[in-house]
Amino acid sequence: MRPLIVALALALTVPALPASAAPAESGQGVSDSRHRVRDLRDLAHKNGIRIGSAVDVAALRSESDYRHVLNREFTHLTAENAMKWESVEPERGVFTWDDADAVVANARRHGQKVRGHTLIWHNQLPAWLTEGVADGSIGPAELRTILRDHIRVQVGRYKGKIRAWDVANEIVDDEGNLRQSIWLEHLGPGYIADAFRWARQADPHAKLYLNDYNIEWNRAKIDRYLALVKELKAQRVPIDGMGFQGHLGIQYDYPGDWANVMRSFADLGLEIAVTEMDVRMVLPVTPEKLATQAEYYSRALADCLSVKSCREFTVWGFTDRHSWVPGWFEGEGAACILDEDLRPKPAYHALLATRRR
Ligand code: XIL
């Protein structure tokens, strides 16, 4: 009885994605089954890239339909919050790896690669750290040791299990300056090179990334990163990749130069990844807005596919049921490729229909 009930429940709750509903690419017959892309995994394999999603660990644990779709569709995972410093070391010296481990274990079971997110950031730091720095009980020398140990412990724990690490997240501001943070203030700009070197020592095979938002279009920020990468490379700092978060909104123009920007980093010898793609909209949702959103997702994927070293396209959550957007952007939402009931939106079909230019 039981397996039948489970099977029935699954059939009822997990929406099948109708491949036949996917729009045929213009100029190609619908009947050409060789080019028919079944799902995102198929799309990933046919294009030789990894297609990923951020993972909400609570949903992974408690929602079987969420789990089912995540593992059916994606070949790459990023923990949305579970590997951030406040999550893994909420009290000094007390490590809570369960959620991070759950993502890595899920990936292993389903043949998915993992992006580690993130080692250094100015947000989601544990209170013991920020308060200790603020009240002076943690001085610069100790802060440097704390950062080194954090990187050694976390990267070391997942050695061989994480394909790429976001070593430094959002370290340049929108004016193109190194971001003011406890790291810059107390350790000076050398913390960046140190962090990459410590990460390399802890896992020589993991690809080491910078990661940021608005570098799809913000020239000051882009130029600062290009200069930074050149400086780091000149100092033989081990840096392998540039991550473009890709948080877009349809109320803004699509960043039409994005592929060229990707290429300018690729020309420095870096891997490129789209690490946190989502396309938000001012609510309410309308069919027109969904169509524009679909176009943005498809253009972003086409931009990535047009650059040889862009081999990862990760969405920041795959369902509107679990998206950071409504909580962070007032009046905005519906940023993901599946709706709250895990039904594919036009954006999902547009991704399947996207071809390498
Ligand atoms: C966001 C998460 O999605 C939220 O759940 C959390 O409350 C805040 O952080 N850039 C990043 C991500 O690098 O880590 C952020 O994730 C979104 C912006």
Coordinates of C-alpha atoms and ligand atoms in Angstrom, one line a residue:
M1 CA 0.0 0.0 0.0
R2 CA 2.6 2.5 1.1
P3 CA 4.7 2.8 -2.1
L4 CA 1.5 3.2 -4.0
I5 CA 0.3 6.0 -1.8
V6 CA 3.7 7.7 -2.1
A7 CA 3.7 7.4 -5.8
L8 CA 0.2 8.8 -6.0
A9 CA 1.0 11.6 -3.7
L10 CA 4.0 12.4 -5.9
A11 CA 2.0 12.3 -9.0
L12 CA -0.5 14.7 -7.5
T13 CA 2.0 17.2 -6.0
V14 CA 4.9 17.2 -8.4
P15 CA 4.0 19.0 -11.6
A16 CA 5.2 17.3 -14.8
L17 CA 6.8 19.7 -17.1
P18 CA 5.2 19.4 -20.5
A19 CA 8.1 19.3 -23.0
S20 CA 5.6 19.7 -25.8
A21 CA 4.6 23.1 -24.4
A22 CA 8.1 24.4 -24.9
P23 CA 8.1 26.9 -27.8
A24 CA 10.0 25.7 -30.8
E25 CA 12.9 27.9 -31.7
S26 CA 12.1 30.0 -34.7
G27 CA 13.1 28.3 -37.9
Q28 CA 13.1 24.8 -36.4
G29 CA 10.3 22.4 -36.8
V30 CA 8.5 21.2 -33.7
S31 CA 8.9 17.7 -34.9
D32 CA 12.7 17.8 -34.8
S33 CA 13.1 15.7 -31.7
R34 CA 16.9 15.8 -31.8
H35 CA 16.8 19.4 -30.8
R36 CA 14.0 19.1 -28.3
V37 CA 15.3 19.9 -24.8
R38 CA 13.4 18.0 -22.1
D39 CA 14.4 19.8 -18.9
L40 CA 17.2 21.9 -17.5
R41 CA 19.4 18.9 -16.9
D42 CA 19.1 18.1 -20.6
L43 CA 19.8 21.7 -21.5
A44 CA 22.9 21.6 -19.3
H45 CA 24.2 18.4 -20.9
K46 CA 23.5 19.5 -24.5
N47 CA 25.4 22.7 -23.9
G48 CA 28.2 21.4 -21.8
I49 CA 27.5 23.7 -18.9
R50 CA 26.2 23.3 -15.3
I51 CA 22.8 24.7 -14.5
G52 CA 22.4 25.3 -10.8
S53 CA 20.1 26.6 -8.1
A54 CA 20.5 28.1 -4.7
V55 CA 19.1 25.7 -2.1
D56 CA 16.9 26.6 0.8
V57 CA 17.9 23.8 3.2
A58 CA 14.6 24.0 5.3
A59 CA 12.6 23.4 2.1
L60 CA 15.1 20.7 1.0
R61 CA 14.4 18.8 4.3
S62 CA 10.7 19.3 4.5
E63 CA 9.2 19.6 1.0
S64 CA 9.3 16.5 -1.1
D65 CA 8.1 18.3 -4.2
Y66 CA 10.8 21.0 -3.8
R67 CA 13.4 18.3 -3.4
H68 CA 12.1 16.3 -6.4
V69 CA 12.2 19.3 -8.8
L70 CA 15.6 20.5 -7.5
N71 CA 17.1 17.1 -8.2
R72 CA 15.4 16.5 -11.5
E73 CA 16.3 19.9 -13.0
F74 CA 19.7 21.0 -11.6
T75 CA 23.3 19.8 -12.0
H76 CA 24.8 22.3 -9.6
L77 CA 23.9 23.6 -6.1
T78 CA 24.8 26.6 -4.0
A79 CA 23.7 26.8 -0.4
E80 CA 21.6 30.0 -0.2
N81 CA 22.6 30.7 3.4
A82 CA 23.9 27.5 5.0
M83 CA 27.6 28.1 4.3
K84 CA 27.7 31.7 5.4
W85 CA 29.8 32.5 8.4
E86 CA 26.8 33.3 10.8
S87 CA 25.3 29.9 9.8
V88 CA 28.4 27.7 10.3
E89 CA 29.9 29.4 13.4
P90 CA 27.1 31.2 15.3
E91 CA 29.1 31.2 18.5
R92 CA 32.9 31.5 18.5
G93 CA 34.3 28.0 18.2
V94 CA 30.9 26.3 18.0
F95 CA 30.4 25.0 14.5
T96 CA 27.0 24.0 13.0
W97 CA 27.7 22.2 9.8
D98 CA 24.4 20.2 9.5
D99 CA 22.7 22.4 6.9
A100 CA 25.9 22.9 4.8
D101 CA 26.5 19.1 5.0
A102 CA 23.0 18.5 3.8
V103 CA 23.6 20.4 0.6
V104 CA 26.8 18.6 -0.1
A105 CA 25.3 15.2 0.7
N106 CA 22.3 16.0 -1.6
A107 CA 24.7 17.0 -4.4
R108 CA 26.7 13.8 -4.0
R109 CA 23.6 11.6 -4.2
H110 CA 22.4 13.4 -7.4
G111 CA 25.6 13.9 -9.3
Q112 CA 25.5 17.7 -8.7
K113 CA 28.6 20.0 -8.3
V114 CA 28.6 22.5 -5.5
R115 CA 29.6 26.2 -5.3
G116 CA 30.7 27.2 -1.8
H117 CA 29.1 30.5 -0.9
T118 CA 30.8 32.4 0.7
L119 CA 34.1 32.8 2.7
I120 CA 34.4 36.6 3.1
W121 CA 31.5 39.0 3.0
H122 CA 30.4 42.1 4.9
N123 CA 26.9 40.6 5.6
Q124 CA 25.7 37.6 7.6
L125 CA 28.7 37.6 9.8
P126 CA 28.3 36.2 13.3
A127 CA 27.5 38.7 16.1
W128 CA 30.5 37.5 18.2
L129 CA 32.7 38.6 15.4
T130 CA 31.2 42.0 14.4
E131 CA 30.7 42.9 18.1
G132 CA 34.2 41.9 19.1
V133 CA 35.6 44.0 16.3
A134 CA 33.4 47.0 17.2
D135 CA 34.2 46.9 21.0
G136 CA 37.9 46.4 20.3
S137 CA 38.1 43.0 22.1
I138 CA 39.2 41.6 18.7
G139 CA 42.1 43.5 17.4
P140 CA 43.6 43.5 13.8
A141 CA 46.1 40.7 14.4
E142 CA 43.5 38.5 16.0
L143 CA 41.0 39.3 13.3
R144 CA 43.5 38.2 10.6
T145 CA 44.1 34.9 12.4
I146 CA 40.3 34.4 12.8
L147 CA 39.8 34.9 9.1
R148 CA 42.7 32.6 8.2
D149 CA 41.3 29.9 10.5
H150 CA 37.8 30.3 9.2
I151 CA 39.0 29.8 5.6
R152 CA 41.2 26.8 6.6
V153 CA 38.5 25.1 8.6
Q154 CA 35.6 25.6 6.1
V155 CA 37.5 25.0 2.9
G156 CA 39.3 22.1 4.5
R157 CA 36.1 20.4 5.7
Y158 CA 34.8 20.3 2.1
K159 CA 38.1 19.6 0.4
G160 CA 37.4 17.7 -2.9
K161 CA 33.6 18.2 -2.5
I162 CA 33.2 21.8 -3.6
R163 CA 34.0 22.7 -7.2
A164 CA 34.3 26.4 -6.7
W165 CA 34.4 28.8 -3.8
D166 CA 33.1 32.4 -3.7
V167 CA 36.2 33.5 -1.8
A168 CA 35.3 37.1 -1.7
N169 CA 31.8 38.4 -2.1
E170 CA 30.8 42.0 -2.9
I171 CA 34.2 43.6 -2.0
V172 CA 33.8 46.5 -4.5
D173 CA 31.1 49.2 -4.0
D174 CA 29.0 50.8 -6.7
E175 CA 31.4 53.8 -7.0
G176 CA 34.2 51.4 -7.9
N177 CA 36.1 51.6 -4.6
L178 CA 37.0 48.6 -2.4
R179 CA 34.1 48.3 -0.1
Q180 CA 34.3 49.6 3.4
S181 CA 34.0 46.6 5.7
I182 CA 35.6 45.3 8.8
W183 CA 38.1 43.5 6.6
L184 CA 39.3 46.5 4.6
E185 CA 39.2 48.7 7.7
H186 CA 41.2 46.5 10.0
L187 CA 43.3 44.3 7.7
G188 CA 43.9 46.7 4.7
P189 CA 43.5 45.6 1.1
G190 CA 45.9 42.8 1.5
Y191 CA 43.2 40.7 3.0
I192 CA 42.0 39.8 -0.5
A193 CA 45.2 38.2 -1.6
D194 CA 45.6 36.5 1.7
A195 CA 42.2 35.0 1.5
F196 CA 42.7 33.5 -1.9
R197 CA 46.1 32.1 -0.8
W198 CA 44.7 30.5 2.3
A199 CA 41.8 29.0 0.3
R200 CA 44.2 27.5 -2.3
Q201 CA 46.3 26.0 0.5
A202 CA 43.2 24.4 2.0
D203 CA 41.9 22.9 -1.2
P204 CA 44.3 23.1 -4.2
H205 CA 41.7 21.9 -6.7
A206 CA 38.8 24.2 -5.8
K207 CA 38.3 27.0 -8.3
L208 CA 38.5 30.4 -6.4
Y209 CA 36.1 33.2 -7.4
L210 CA 35.3 36.8 -6.8
N211 CA 31.6 37.3 -6.9
D212 CA 29.4 40.5 -7.1
Y213 CA 26.2 42.2 -8.3
N214 CA 25.8 45.1 -10.8
I215 CA 29.0 44.0 -12.7
E216 CA 26.6 43.1 -15.5
W217 CA 26.6 46.9 -16.3
N218 CA 28.2 49.2 -13.8
R219 CA 31.3 50.5 -15.6
A220 CA 33.0 51.9 -12.4
K221 CA 32.6 48.6 -10.7
I222 CA 33.6 46.5 -13.7
D223 CA 36.8 48.5 -14.2
R224 CA 37.7 48.2 -10.6
Y225 CA 37.4 44.5 -10.8
L226 CA 39.3 44.2 -14.0
A227 CA 42.1 46.2 -12.4
L228 CA 41.9 44.1 -9.2
V229 CA 42.2 40.9 -11.1
K230 CA 45.2 42.1 -13.0
E231 CA 46.9 43.2 -9.7
L232 CA 46.1 39.9 -8.1
K233 CA 47.4 37.9 -11.1
A234 CA 50.6 40.1 -11.2
Q235 CA 51.2 39.1 -7.6
R236 CA 50.6 35.4 -8.5
V237 CA 47.5 35.3 -6.3
P238 CA 45.5 32.1 -7.1
I239 CA 42.3 33.4 -8.6
D240 CA 40.3 31.4 -11.1
G241 CA 36.9 32.9 -11.7
M242 CA 34.6 35.9 -11.8
G243 CA 31.0 35.3 -10.6
F244 CA 28.2 37.6 -11.9
Q245 CA 25.3 37.4 -9.5
G246 CA 22.8 38.5 -12.1
H247 CA 20.1 39.9 -9.9
L248 CA 18.1 41.7 -12.6
G249 CA 14.7 43.4 -12.6
I250 CA 12.5 44.0 -15.6
Q251 CA 11.8 47.6 -14.7
Y252 CA 15.4 48.3 -15.7
D253 CA 16.8 47.8 -19.2
Y254 CA 18.5 44.4 -19.8
P255 CA 22.3 44.9 -19.5
G256 CA 23.0 44.7 -23.2
D257 CA 26.8 44.7 -22.9
W258 CA 26.9 41.8 -20.4
A259 CA 28.5 39.3 -22.9
N260 CA 31.3 41.7 -23.6
V261 CA 31.9 42.3 -20.0
M262 CA 32.1 38.5 -19.4
R263 CA 34.6 38.3 -22.2
S264 CA 36.8 41.0 -20.8
F265 CA 37.2 38.9 -17.6
A266 CA 37.6 35.7 -19.6
D267 CA 40.4 37.4 -21.6
L268 CA 42.3 37.7 -18.3
G269 CA 42.2 33.9 -18.1
L270 CA 39.3 33.6 -15.7
E271 CA 36.3 31.2 -15.7
I272 CA 33.0 33.0 -15.8
A273 CA 29.9 31.9 -13.9
V274 CA 26.4 33.4 -13.5
T275 CA 26.0 32.7 -9.8
E276 CA 22.7 34.1 -8.6
M277 CA 20.4 34.8 -11.5
D278 CA 16.9 36.0 -10.9
V279 CA 14.7 38.6 -12.6
R280 CA 12.3 40.4 -10.3
M281 CA 9.3 42.5 -11.3
V282 CA 7.1 45.1 -9.6
L283 CA 3.9 43.3 -8.6
P284 CA 1.3 42.4 -9.6
V285 CA 2.3 39.8 -12.1
T286 CA 0.9 40.2 -15.7
P287 CA 1.4 38.1 -18.8
E288 CA 3.4 40.9 -20.4
K289 CA 5.8 41.1 -17.4
L290 CA 6.2 37.3 -17.5
A291 CA 7.1 37.5 -21.2
T292 CA 9.7 40.2 -20.5
Q293 CA 11.1 38.2 -17.6
A294 CA 11.4 35.2 -19.9
E295 CA 13.3 37.2 -22.4
Y296 CA 15.7 38.5 -19.7
Y297 CA 16.4 34.9 -18.5
S298 CA 17.0 33.7 -22.1
R299 CA 19.3 36.6 -23.0
A300 CA 21.3 36.0 -19.9
L301 CA 21.7 32.3 -20.7
A302 CA 22.6 33.2 -24.3
D303 CA 25.2 35.7 -23.1
C304 CA 26.8 33.0 -20.9
L305 CA 26.7 30.5 -23.8
S306 CA 28.4 33.0 -26.1
V307 CA 31.5 33.0 -23.9
K308 CA 33.4 29.8 -24.0
S309 CA 34.6 29.9 -20.3
C310 CA 31.1 30.6 -19.0
R311 CA 30.1 27.1 -17.9
E312 CA 27.8 27.7 -14.9
F313 CA 24.4 29.3 -14.9
T314 CA 22.9 29.3 -11.4
V315 CA 19.5 30.7 -10.4
W316 CA 19.0 32.2 -6.9
G317 CA 16.2 29.8 -6.1
F318 CA 14.0 28.1 -8.7
T319 CA 10.6 28.7 -7.3
D320 CA 8.6 31.8 -6.2
R321 CA 7.7 29.8 -3.1
H322 CA 11.2 30.4 -1.8
S323 CA 12.7 33.5 -3.1
W324 CA 14.6 36.3 -1.2
V325 CA 13.1 39.0 -3.4
P326 CA 9.8 39.8 -1.7
G327 CA 11.7 40.1 1.6
W328 CA 14.3 42.4 0.3
F329 CA 12.7 44.5 -2.5
E330 CA 9.4 46.1 -1.4
G331 CA 6.6 45.5 -3.8
E332 CA 8.6 43.3 -6.0
G333 CA 8.6 39.5 -6.5
A334 CA 7.9 36.6 -8.8
A335 CA 11.6 36.5 -9.8
C336 CA 12.0 32.8 -10.3
I337 CA 11.4 30.4 -13.2
L338 CA 8.8 28.3 -11.5
D339 CA 5.8 29.7 -9.7
E340 CA 4.8 29.0 -6.1
D341 CA 3.2 25.7 -7.0
L342 CA 6.3 24.7 -8.9
R343 CA 4.6 25.2 -12.3
P344 CA 7.0 26.3 -15.0
K345 CA 6.6 30.0 -16.0
P346 CA 7.4 31.3 -19.5
A347 CA 11.0 31.9 -18.2
Y348 CA 11.5 28.2 -17.7
H349 CA 10.4 27.4 -21.3
A350 CA 12.5 30.3 -22.6
L351 CA 15.6 28.8 -21.0
L352 CA 14.9 25.4 -22.6
A353 CA 14.5 27.1 -26.0
T354 CA 17.7 29.1 -25.7
R355 CA 20.4 28.1 -28.2
R356 CA 24.1 28.9 -28.4
R357 CA 24.5 31.9 -30.7
Ligands
XIL1 C1 20.5 36.4 0.4 C2 19.6 35.2 0.7 O1 18.9 34.8 -0.4 C3 18.6 35.6 1.8 O2 17.8 34.4 2.2 C4 19.3 36.2 3.0 O3 18.4 36.6 3.9 C5 20.2 37.3 2.5 O4 21.1 36.9 1.5 N1 23.9 38.4 -2.8 C6 24.4 37.2 -2.3 C7 23.6 36.3 -1.6 O5 25.6 37.0 -2.5 O6 24.2 35.6 -0.5 C8 22.3 36.9 -1.0 O7 21.5 35.9 -0.5 C9 21.6 37.7 -2.1 C10 22.5 38.8 -2.7

